[in-house]
Structures are given as structure tokens and as C-alpha cells.
Amino acid sequence: MSGAVTPGAAATAGGRATPPGAPAPPTPVGARLPAPRTNAPARTTHAPATVRFAALGDSLTECIGDPFQGGWRGWAALLAEGLGGTERDVEFRNLAVAGALSADVHERQAEAAADFRPDIASVVVGVNDTLRRSFDIRRLTGRLDEVCALLAGGGAVLLTACLPDPGTALGLPGPLRRPLARRQQAVNAVVHDLSARYDAVHLHASDRAWTDDRSLWSVERLHPGERGHRRLAAGFHGMLAERGLALGDRPGQEPQQPPPSRAAGALWLATKGTGWLARRSTDLLPQLLGLAMAEVGHRARGTSERLDARAEQALREALSDVAGHGSDVKGGPGRAFTVHGSRWGPARARPHGDIRR
């Protein structure tokens, strides 16, 4: 069965893998990720007989937007099909959950993924954080840094992506859109920094080529459609192939279903889009209205740069907290940096042993 996704870990129609045996219990809420295990045997460098792929994140990775045979498939399942080739099998486990925040990935999904001992692990999360009143770029940065350190420390090659902000995707008015865009830009900057630090395979999916191409998006414009999921899978596959980590065929980019029409998209936005945003960001709406009023006021006074400066300062502080963490994970040079006042402390990677055969 070379090149196939291994039974018992294959993606179902819903894009979810069900491994054999009972799953490990989730990490308790608020628990920190485990400390490193020492004296672990060195990781093998040759191609394994079986490659393990774990996908972490929210609805984007869970597979929403790509209907398939009465369920959902998604970019991660498409990518899993192209990892094995004729030389090895693939075990794929999709741990992503719709609506997940960075805290959910940190407190639950990361430990389950580490126990799976993946060779490749995708960590794509953060958009839902921007839709919460509790958005805190320092906390998000600390969580993602620890998740990346845990998985990369176990030998996994990380997959990351920067994403468009939901305000732009929904076409919200400027005063409502700009605060959300500022938040997502900060998340993307963190992902860029951590991707470089952990030598991740990083996909740019936030530029105009993504946001303006209607054929890439589902009718609700918040998740990729089939074409978008295929482009994500093909993009990751191409970069993994350059590293010798994807041995199978590149996922096809031509969808089997037509993209939604502009009329269908406009109808959804008019009838359901506002309701979706209200439900997803219930606790944010009062704050978002206040942020919108601040945007209008600063714009009228010509002082909008102050809002940008505040966001940039928060981002600098967040990255300062984790500077130097994980510098030994990939053998790269560390940065001499003393962290002051970080509530998260240094990231802790847990090495794993040789790939099991």
C-alpha cells in the first residue's frame, strides 16, 4: 500500500483522521506544555517508511469550504495524499477544530500532536483570536512560540501561513475593517517571525492575489472554496518537495465543482454574512464599535498613525518576549537576548526519538 494514507489514520469525508486506539486525554486548560526530555536518540535523516502529518488549527484546516462526497475534505487532506509517493505510507491526523483560538491549539491540540510524533505539522491559527474582545498579541505570540518549539523540538517540519483579515474578506466598511486588519497584520508578523526562527515552510496567503481572486473563496468569503484549498495544498506541496519531503504527486489545482457566482456571494453577505460575524464575535462587537469610532476620530484629525504606532509597539513587545526562544531547535544561531517580564517564560521543546517504522 505504498504511497497511500495508512488505514486507521486516513482522512474521512469530513477531513478528520481517526487513529487506532484510544486518544490521549487533552492537556488541562491553563496547563503549560511539557518540559524537554533529555538524552533522546538522534532523529534519522533518511526518508522514513511512513511519514506522519499532523494538522493543527481552526476551521480553515478542519476543511470547511471544500465539500466532498457529502462531507468536507480540505487542503490538509489533499496535501496528505501527495506526501507519500510510491516509497512510503502516510499517517494523517487532523486535530483542527472550527472556531479554535490560539489558546485551544496551545492547551489541547499541540500535546495531542506531539504524542503522535509527526514528521510534518501544520500550525495555522489566529484569525479567530482577532475576533475576540480578549485579543492580546503578546499572549498569542507566547502560545504560538511554545507550540512551535514543542513540535519542531520533536523533529517536525512546521507548516505556517499568513492569512487575510476577515474584515477585508467580508468587505466591511473602513472604520470596522481597519481595526481587524491591524490585528491580523500583527498576527501575520508574528507568524513570519516564528516561521523564520523555526525554519518553517511558510505560505503567503494574505496578499491581493488571494483576497481579490473570487474563485478561491467559498460563498461566504471567509473560508477558501475548493480551488482555494487546492492552491493551499499545492503551495505547501511544492515547498515540501523542494526539501525532499513530499514524494507524491502535487495536488491538482483544478476544482471539480464550479466556484460560487458573484450573485450567490452577494446574497449570502446580505442575508447571512452579518449574522455570522455577530455570532462569531459576540463579545467583540461593543469593543469593535468603539474601535471604529476611534478610527473615525483619528482619521478626521489626521492622527491615524498613532493607532498604527500603538499596534507596532505591542508587536515589538510581543516579539521581544520570545526573542531567542527555540534558537537551538534547528541548529541555527541563537540571539543574545534577555527577556524581561514575560509571563510565558522560555519555550520548551520536547525531543522525540527516531521515527517509528
PDB file of C-alpha atoms in Angstrom, residues 12-255:
ATOM      1  CA  THR A  12     -12.544  10.672   6.280  1.00  0.00           C
ATOM      2  CA  ALA A  13     -15.007  12.567   4.132  1.00  0.00           C
ATOM      3  CA  GLY A  14     -15.007  15.173   6.859  1.00  0.00           C
ATOM      4  CA  GLY A  15     -11.258  15.572   6.700  1.00  0.00           C
ATOM      5  CA  ARG A  16     -10.755  14.123  10.187  1.00  0.00           C
ATOM      6  CA  ALA A  17      -8.369  11.280  10.920  1.00  0.00           C
ATOM      7  CA  THR A  18      -9.290   8.652  13.463  1.00  0.00           C
ATOM      8  CA  PRO A  19      -6.174   6.911  14.788  1.00  0.00           C
ATOM      9  CA  PRO A  20      -6.332   3.372  16.122  1.00  0.00           C
ATOM     10  CA  GLY A  21      -6.604   3.070  19.875  1.00  0.00           C
ATOM     11  CA  ALA A  22      -7.992   5.497  22.398  1.00  0.00           C
ATOM     12  CA  PRO A  23      -6.730   9.088  22.098  1.00  0.00           C
ATOM     13  CA  ALA A  24      -4.637  10.635  24.828  1.00  0.00           C
ATOM     14  CA  PRO A  25      -6.590  12.922  27.184  1.00  0.00           C
ATOM     15  CA  PRO A  26      -6.303  16.634  26.343  1.00  0.00           C
ATOM     16  CA  THR A  27      -3.955  18.878  28.224  1.00  0.00           C
ATOM     17  CA  PRO A  28      -5.915  20.616  31.024  1.00  0.00           C
ATOM     18  CA  VAL A  29      -6.884  24.214  30.333  1.00  0.00           C
ATOM     19  CA  GLY A  30      -4.142  26.521  31.510  1.00  0.00           C
ATOM     20  CA  ALA A  31      -1.514  23.788  31.717  1.00  0.00           C
ATOM     21  CA  ARG A  32       1.871  24.586  30.248  1.00  0.00           C
ATOM     22  CA  LEU A  33       3.448  22.450  27.593  1.00  0.00           C
ATOM     23  CA  PRO A  34       5.810  19.767  28.872  1.00  0.00           C
ATOM     24  CA  ALA A  35       9.479  20.275  29.607  1.00  0.00           C
ATOM     25  CA  PRO A  36      12.024  18.662  27.294  1.00  0.00           C
ATOM     26  CA  ARG A  37      13.068  15.069  27.645  1.00  0.00           C
ATOM     27  CA  THR A  38      16.815  14.705  27.708  1.00  0.00           C
ATOM     28  CA  ASN A  39      19.124  12.126  26.147  1.00  0.00           C
ATOM     29  CA  ALA A  40      16.687  11.387  23.331  1.00  0.00           C
ATOM     30  CA  PRO A  41      18.234   9.466  20.433  1.00  0.00           C
ATOM     31  CA  ALA A  42      19.108  11.476  17.350  1.00  0.00           C
ATOM     32  CA  ARG A  43      16.472  11.787  14.650  1.00  0.00           C
ATOM     33  CA  THR A  44      17.120   9.881  11.460  1.00  0.00           C
ATOM     34  CA  THR A  45      17.730  11.938   8.341  1.00  0.00           C
ATOM     35  CA  HIS A  46      16.780   9.457   5.601  1.00  0.00           C
ATOM     36  CA  ALA A  47      13.254   9.192   4.219  1.00  0.00           C
ATOM     37  CA  PRO A  48      11.057   7.235   6.655  1.00  0.00           C
ATOM     38  CA  ALA A  49       8.975   4.260   5.627  1.00  0.00           C
ATOM     39  CA  THR A  50       5.957   6.135   6.992  1.00  0.00           C
ATOM     40  CA  VAL A  51       5.584   9.897   7.211  1.00  0.00           C
ATOM     41  CA  ARG A  52       3.325  11.328   9.901  1.00  0.00           C
ATOM     42  CA  PHE A  53       1.458  14.564   9.213  1.00  0.00           C
ATOM     43  CA  ALA A  54      -0.476  16.388  11.956  1.00  0.00           C
ATOM     44  CA  ALA A  55      -2.664  19.389  11.150  1.00  0.00           C
ATOM     45  CA  LEU A  56      -3.464  21.913  13.900  1.00  0.00           C
ATOM     46  CA  GLY A  57      -5.684  24.962  13.705  1.00  0.00           C
ATOM     47  CA  ASP A  58      -9.248  26.133  13.169  1.00  0.00           C
ATOM     48  CA  SER A  59     -11.962  25.747  10.524  1.00  0.00           C
ATOM     49  CA  LEU A  60      -9.583  26.618   7.684  1.00  0.00           C
ATOM     50  CA  THR A  61      -7.574  23.471   8.417  1.00  0.00           C
ATOM     51  CA  GLU A  62     -10.513  21.411   9.622  1.00  0.00           C
ATOM     52  CA  CYS A  63     -11.589  21.653   5.940  1.00  0.00           C
ATOM     53  CA  ILE A  64     -14.615  23.990   5.886  1.00  0.00           C
ATOM     54  CA  GLY A  65     -15.264  25.316   2.383  1.00  0.00           C
ATOM     55  CA  ASP A  66     -14.267  22.222   0.411  1.00  0.00           C
ATOM     56  CA  PRO A  67     -17.326  19.929   0.187  1.00  0.00           C
ATOM     57  CA  PHE A  68     -16.541  16.376  -0.854  1.00  0.00           C
ATOM     58  CA  GLN A  69     -18.764  13.304  -1.090  1.00  0.00           C
ATOM     59  CA  GLY A  70     -21.321  14.617   1.369  1.00  0.00           C
ATOM     60  CA  GLY A  71     -18.725  15.914   3.830  1.00  0.00           C
ATOM     61  CA  TRP A  72     -15.616  18.071   3.802  1.00  0.00           C
ATOM     62  CA  ARG A  73     -12.060  17.423   2.624  1.00  0.00           C
ATOM     63  CA  GLY A  74      -9.784  20.489   2.775  1.00  0.00           C
ATOM     64  CA  TRP A  75      -6.197  21.421   1.933  1.00  0.00           C
ATOM     65  CA  ALA A  76      -4.541  19.309   4.635  1.00  0.00           C
ATOM     66  CA  ALA A  77      -6.160  16.082   3.403  1.00  0.00           C
ATOM     67  CA  LEU A  78      -5.240  16.985  -0.186  1.00  0.00           C
ATOM     68  CA  LEU A  79      -1.656  17.609   0.881  1.00  0.00           C
ATOM     69  CA  ALA A  80      -1.512  14.335   2.818  1.00  0.00           C
ATOM     70  CA  GLU A  81      -2.365  12.456  -0.367  1.00  0.00           C
ATOM     71  CA  GLY A  82       0.695  13.938  -2.071  1.00  0.00           C
ATOM     72  CA  LEU A  83       3.295  13.287   0.629  1.00  0.00           C
ATOM     73  CA  GLY A  84       3.924   9.580   0.238  1.00  0.00           C
ATOM     74  CA  GLY A  85       4.605   8.725  -3.394  1.00  0.00           C
ATOM     75  CA  THR A  86       5.483   5.097  -4.117  1.00  0.00           C
ATOM     76  CA  GLU A  87       8.159   4.836  -1.430  1.00  0.00           C
ATOM     77  CA  ARG A  88       6.275   5.326   1.809  1.00  0.00           C
ATOM     78  CA  ASP A  89       2.905   5.419   3.521  1.00  0.00           C
ATOM     79  CA  VAL A  90       1.315   8.447   5.147  1.00  0.00           C
ATOM     80  CA  GLU A  91      -0.390   8.710   8.520  1.00  0.00           C
ATOM     81  CA  PHE A  92      -2.503  11.853   8.673  1.00  0.00           C
ATOM     82  CA  ARG A  93      -4.181  13.212  11.775  1.00  0.00           C
ATOM     83  CA  ASN A  94      -6.340  16.343  11.559  1.00  0.00           C
ATOM     84  CA  LEU A  95      -6.645  17.897  15.013  1.00  0.00           C
ATOM     85  CA  ALA A  96      -8.061  21.236  13.844  1.00  0.00           C
ATOM     86  CA  VAL A  97     -11.441  22.355  15.194  1.00  0.00           C
ATOM     87  CA  ALA A  98     -13.731  25.045  13.830  1.00  0.00           C
ATOM     88  CA  GLY A  99     -13.648  28.174  15.963  1.00  0.00           C
ATOM     89  CA  ALA A 100     -10.345  27.269  17.623  1.00  0.00           C
ATOM     90  CA  LEU A 101      -8.261  30.042  19.149  1.00  0.00           C
ATOM     91  CA  SER A 102      -4.513  30.067  19.707  1.00  0.00           C
ATOM     92  CA  ALA A 103      -5.255  29.023  23.312  1.00  0.00           C
ATOM     93  CA  ASP A 104      -7.052  25.886  22.069  1.00  0.00           C
ATOM     94  CA  VAL A 105      -4.092  24.927  19.891  1.00  0.00           C
ATOM     95  CA  HIS A 106      -1.689  25.584  22.772  1.00  0.00           C
ATOM     96  CA  GLU A 107      -3.673  23.844  25.505  1.00  0.00           C
ATOM     97  CA  ARG A 108      -5.153  20.887  23.629  1.00  0.00           C
ATOM     98  CA  GLN A 109      -4.075  20.279  20.055  1.00  0.00           C
ATOM     99  CA  ALA A 110      -0.316  20.690  20.495  1.00  0.00           C
ATOM    100  CA  GLU A 111       0.074  17.969  23.102  1.00  0.00           C
ATOM    101  CA  ALA A 112      -2.058  15.545  21.089  1.00  0.00           C
ATOM    102  CA  ALA A 113       0.069  16.302  18.037  1.00  0.00           C
ATOM    103  CA  ALA A 114       3.318  15.829  19.972  1.00  0.00           C
ATOM    104  CA  ASP A 115       2.136  12.428  21.196  1.00  0.00           C
ATOM    105  CA  PHE A 116       1.563  11.495  17.541  1.00  0.00           C
ATOM    106  CA  ARG A 117       5.253  12.322  16.883  1.00  0.00           C
ATOM    107  CA  PRO A 118       4.716  13.941  13.470  1.00  0.00           C
ATOM    108  CA  ASP A 119       7.358  14.435  10.823  1.00  0.00           C
ATOM    109  CA  ILE A 120       5.331  17.347   9.408  1.00  0.00           C
ATOM    110  CA  ALA A 121       2.982  19.555  11.441  1.00  0.00           C
ATOM    111  CA  SER A 122       0.911  22.487  10.239  1.00  0.00           C
ATOM    112  CA  VAL A 123       0.107  25.309  12.682  1.00  0.00           C
ATOM    113  CA  VAL A 124      -2.343  27.744  11.082  1.00  0.00           C
ATOM    114  CA  VAL A 125      -4.407  29.720  13.600  1.00  0.00           C
ATOM    115  CA  GLY A 126      -5.060  33.269  14.748  1.00  0.00           C
ATOM    116  CA  VAL A 127      -7.938  34.709  12.715  1.00  0.00           C
ATOM    117  CA  ASN A 128     -10.494  33.785  15.385  1.00  0.00           C
ATOM    118  CA  ASP A 129      -8.331  35.488  18.014  1.00  0.00           C
ATOM    119  CA  THR A 130      -8.715  38.770  16.131  1.00  0.00           C
ATOM    120  CA  LEU A 131     -12.499  38.481  16.533  1.00  0.00           C
ATOM    121  CA  ARG A 132     -12.397  38.341  20.319  1.00  0.00           C
ATOM    122  CA  ARG A 133     -12.514  41.151  22.821  1.00  0.00           C
ATOM    123  CA  SER A 134      -9.707  39.394  24.669  1.00  0.00           C
ATOM    124  CA  PHE A 135      -7.279  39.705  21.725  1.00  0.00           C
ATOM    125  CA  ASP A 136      -3.756  40.063  23.101  1.00  0.00           C
ATOM    126  CA  ILE A 137      -0.847  39.836  20.678  1.00  0.00           C
ATOM    127  CA  ARG A 138       1.629  39.080  23.488  1.00  0.00           C
ATOM    128  CA  ARG A 139      -0.344  36.096  24.714  1.00  0.00           C
ATOM    129  CA  LEU A 140      -0.911  34.828  21.184  1.00  0.00           C
ATOM    130  CA  THR A 141       2.810  35.144  20.434  1.00  0.00           C
ATOM    131  CA  GLY A 142       3.785  33.243  23.560  1.00  0.00           C
ATOM    132  CA  ARG A 143       1.352  30.449  22.810  1.00  0.00           C
ATOM    133  CA  LEU A 144       2.448  30.017  19.208  1.00  0.00           C
ATOM    134  CA  ASP A 145       6.112  30.129  20.186  1.00  0.00           C
ATOM    135  CA  GLU A 146       5.621  27.296  22.664  1.00  0.00           C
ATOM    136  CA  VAL A 147       3.621  25.243  20.169  1.00  0.00           C
ATOM    137  CA  CYS A 148       6.289  25.671  17.503  1.00  0.00           C
ATOM    138  CA  ALA A 149       9.067  24.855  19.954  1.00  0.00           C
ATOM    139  CA  LEU A 150       7.295  21.704  21.119  1.00  0.00           C
ATOM    140  CA  LEU A 151       6.694  20.349  17.614  1.00  0.00           C
ATOM    141  CA  ALA A 152       9.938  21.479  15.997  1.00  0.00           C
ATOM    142  CA  GLY A 153      11.841  20.215  19.039  1.00  0.00           C
ATOM    143  CA  GLY A 154      10.324  16.813  18.348  1.00  0.00           C
ATOM    144  CA  GLY A 155      11.743  16.898  14.829  1.00  0.00           C
ATOM    145  CA  ALA A 156       8.646  18.026  12.925  1.00  0.00           C
ATOM    146  CA  VAL A 157       8.937  20.324   9.939  1.00  0.00           C
ATOM    147  CA  LEU A 158       6.416  23.105  10.551  1.00  0.00           C
ATOM    148  CA  LEU A 159       3.935  24.467   8.009  1.00  0.00           C
ATOM    149  CA  THR A 160       2.652  28.007   8.591  1.00  0.00           C
ATOM    150  CA  ALA A 161       0.685  30.603   6.656  1.00  0.00           C
ATOM    151  CA  CYS A 162      -0.208  34.265   6.862  1.00  0.00           C
ATOM    152  CA  LEU A 163      -3.884  34.943   6.159  1.00  0.00           C
ATOM    153  CA  PRO A 164      -6.232  37.757   5.116  1.00  0.00           C
ATOM    154  CA  ASP A 165      -8.209  39.565   7.790  1.00  0.00           C
ATOM    155  CA  PRO A 166     -11.945  38.779   7.992  1.00  0.00           C
ATOM    156  CA  GLY A 167     -12.922  42.436   7.623  1.00  0.00           C
ATOM    157  CA  THR A 168     -11.351  42.591   4.180  1.00  0.00           C
ATOM    158  CA  ALA A 169     -12.794  39.200   3.252  1.00  0.00           C
ATOM    159  CA  LEU A 170     -16.281  40.378   4.196  1.00  0.00           C
ATOM    160  CA  GLY A 171     -15.862  43.808   2.638  1.00  0.00           C
ATOM    161  CA  LEU A 172     -16.692  45.675   5.846  1.00  0.00           C
ATOM    162  CA  PRO A 173     -16.644  49.492   5.884  1.00  0.00           C
ATOM    163  CA  GLY A 174     -13.262  51.069   6.567  1.00  0.00           C
ATOM    164  CA  PRO A 175     -13.823  52.049  10.228  1.00  0.00           C
ATOM    165  CA  LEU A 176     -14.832  48.462  11.060  1.00  0.00           C
ATOM    166  CA  ARG A 177     -12.325  46.817   8.740  1.00  0.00           C
ATOM    167  CA  ARG A 178      -9.176  48.683   9.745  1.00  0.00           C
ATOM    168  CA  PRO A 179      -9.077  47.555  13.427  1.00  0.00           C
ATOM    169  CA  LEU A 180      -9.460  43.916  12.362  1.00  0.00           C
ATOM    170  CA  ALA A 181      -6.865  44.365   9.617  1.00  0.00           C
ATOM    171  CA  ARG A 182      -4.432  45.863  12.117  1.00  0.00           C
ATOM    172  CA  ARG A 183      -4.863  42.844  14.377  1.00  0.00           C
ATOM    173  CA  GLN A 184      -4.413  40.315  11.581  1.00  0.00           C
ATOM    174  CA  GLN A 185      -1.346  42.147  10.320  1.00  0.00           C
ATOM    175  CA  ALA A 186       0.158  41.763  13.784  1.00  0.00           C
ATOM    176  CA  VAL A 187      -0.680  38.045  13.823  1.00  0.00           C
ATOM    177  CA  ASN A 188       0.903  37.644  10.393  1.00  0.00           C
ATOM    178  CA  ALA A 189       4.037  39.455  11.559  1.00  0.00           C
ATOM    179  CA  VAL A 190       4.328  37.046  14.488  1.00  0.00           C
ATOM    180  CA  VAL A 191       3.871  34.059  12.187  1.00  0.00           C
ATOM    181  CA  HIS A 192       6.568  35.415   9.867  1.00  0.00           C
ATOM    182  CA  ASP A 193       8.997  35.826  12.758  1.00  0.00           C
ATOM    183  CA  LEU A 194       8.347  32.371  14.212  1.00  0.00           C
ATOM    184  CA  SER A 195       8.467  30.771  10.754  1.00  0.00           C
ATOM    185  CA  ALA A 196      11.975  32.121  10.235  1.00  0.00           C
ATOM    186  CA  ARG A 197      13.037  31.116  13.745  1.00  0.00           C
ATOM    187  CA  TYR A 198      11.854  27.527  13.383  1.00  0.00           C
ATOM    188  CA  ASP A 199      12.746  27.108   9.696  1.00  0.00           C
ATOM    189  CA  ALA A 200       9.104  26.538   8.820  1.00  0.00           C
ATOM    190  CA  VAL A 201       7.625  26.047   5.375  1.00  0.00           C
ATOM    191  CA  HIS A 202       5.685  29.308   5.138  1.00  0.00           C
ATOM    192  CA  LEU A 203       2.933  30.119   2.647  1.00  0.00           C
ATOM    193  CA  HIS A 204       1.892  33.700   1.878  1.00  0.00           C
ATOM    194  CA  ALA A 205      -1.894  33.706   1.555  1.00  0.00           C
ATOM    195  CA  SER A 206      -2.737  37.258   2.619  1.00  0.00           C
ATOM    196  CA  ASP A 207      -1.850  39.354  -0.404  1.00  0.00           C
ATOM    197  CA  ARG A 208      -4.156  40.796  -3.061  1.00  0.00           C
ATOM    198  CA  ALA A 209      -3.700  37.741  -5.264  1.00  0.00           C
ATOM    199  CA  TRP A 210      -5.676  35.851  -2.619  1.00  0.00           C
ATOM    200  CA  THR A 211      -8.194  38.417  -1.448  1.00  0.00           C
ATOM    201  CA  ASP A 212      -9.143  39.651  -4.936  1.00  0.00           C
ATOM    202  CA  ASP A 213      -9.489  36.262  -6.660  1.00  0.00           C
ATOM    203  CA  ARG A 214     -13.135  35.400  -6.077  1.00  0.00           C
ATOM    204  CA  SER A 215     -12.687  31.899  -7.496  1.00  0.00           C
ATOM    205  CA  LEU A 216     -10.538  30.928  -4.491  1.00  0.00           C
ATOM    206  CA  TRP A 217     -13.262  31.528  -1.917  1.00  0.00           C
ATOM    207  CA  SER A 218     -16.438  29.814  -0.815  1.00  0.00           C
ATOM    208  CA  VAL A 219     -19.744  31.632  -0.998  1.00  0.00           C
ATOM    209  CA  GLU A 220     -19.298  33.153   2.473  1.00  0.00           C
ATOM    210  CA  ARG A 221     -15.846  34.581   1.588  1.00  0.00           C
ATOM    211  CA  LEU A 222     -14.489  33.535   4.979  1.00  0.00           C
ATOM    212  CA  HIS A 223     -13.061  30.155   4.001  1.00  0.00           C
ATOM    213  CA  PRO A 224     -11.379  29.033   0.792  1.00  0.00           C
ATOM    214  CA  GLY A 225     -13.529  27.140  -1.651  1.00  0.00           C
ATOM    215  CA  GLU A 226     -12.315  24.017  -3.394  1.00  0.00           C
ATOM    216  CA  ARG A 227      -9.955  25.981  -5.652  1.00  0.00           C
ATOM    217  CA  GLY A 228      -8.527  27.844  -2.665  1.00  0.00           C
ATOM    218  CA  HIS A 229      -7.974  24.662  -0.665  1.00  0.00           C
ATOM    219  CA  ARG A 230      -6.281  23.107  -3.680  1.00  0.00           C
ATOM    220  CA  ARG A 231      -3.999  26.125  -4.059  1.00  0.00           C
ATOM    221  CA  LEU A 232      -3.020  25.928  -0.387  1.00  0.00           C
ATOM    222  CA  ALA A 233      -2.255  22.222  -0.722  1.00  0.00           C
ATOM    223  CA  ALA A 234      -0.282  22.704  -3.938  1.00  0.00           C
ATOM    224  CA  GLY A 235       1.680  25.598  -2.438  1.00  0.00           C
ATOM    225  CA  PHE A 236       2.749  23.628   0.611  1.00  0.00           C
ATOM    226  CA  HIS A 237       3.468  20.558  -1.517  1.00  0.00           C
ATOM    227  CA  GLY A 238       5.789  22.487  -3.810  1.00  0.00           C
ATOM    228  CA  MET A 239       7.876  23.830  -0.932  1.00  0.00           C
ATOM    229  CA  LEU A 240       7.978  20.451   0.809  1.00  0.00           C
ATOM    230  CA  ALA A 241       9.070  18.821  -2.454  1.00  0.00           C
ATOM    231  CA  GLU A 242      11.976  21.280  -2.652  1.00  0.00           C
ATOM    232  CA  ARG A 243      13.111  19.938   0.715  1.00  0.00           C
ATOM    233  CA  GLY A 244      12.666  16.348  -0.407  1.00  0.00           C
ATOM    234  CA  LEU A 245       9.758  15.855   1.978  1.00  0.00           C
ATOM    235  CA  ALA A 246       6.876  15.438  -0.498  1.00  0.00           C
ATOM    236  CA  LEU A 247       7.413  12.404  -2.703  1.00  0.00           C
ATOM    237  CA  GLY A 248       3.954  12.015  -4.229  1.00  0.00           C
ATOM    238  CA  ASP A 249       2.144  13.908  -6.952  1.00  0.00           C
ATOM    239  CA  ARG A 250       1.346  17.551  -6.432  1.00  0.00           C
ATOM    240  CA  PRO A 251      -2.374  18.060  -5.700  1.00  0.00           C
ATOM    241  CA  GLY A 252      -4.280  19.170  -8.756  1.00  0.00           C
ATOM    242  CA  GLN A 253      -5.388  22.791  -8.764  1.00  0.00           C
ATOM    243  CA  GLU A 254      -8.450  22.491 -10.969  1.00  0.00           C
ATOM    244  CA  PRO A 255     -11.635  22.127  -8.907  1.00  0.00           C
TER     245      PRO A 255
END
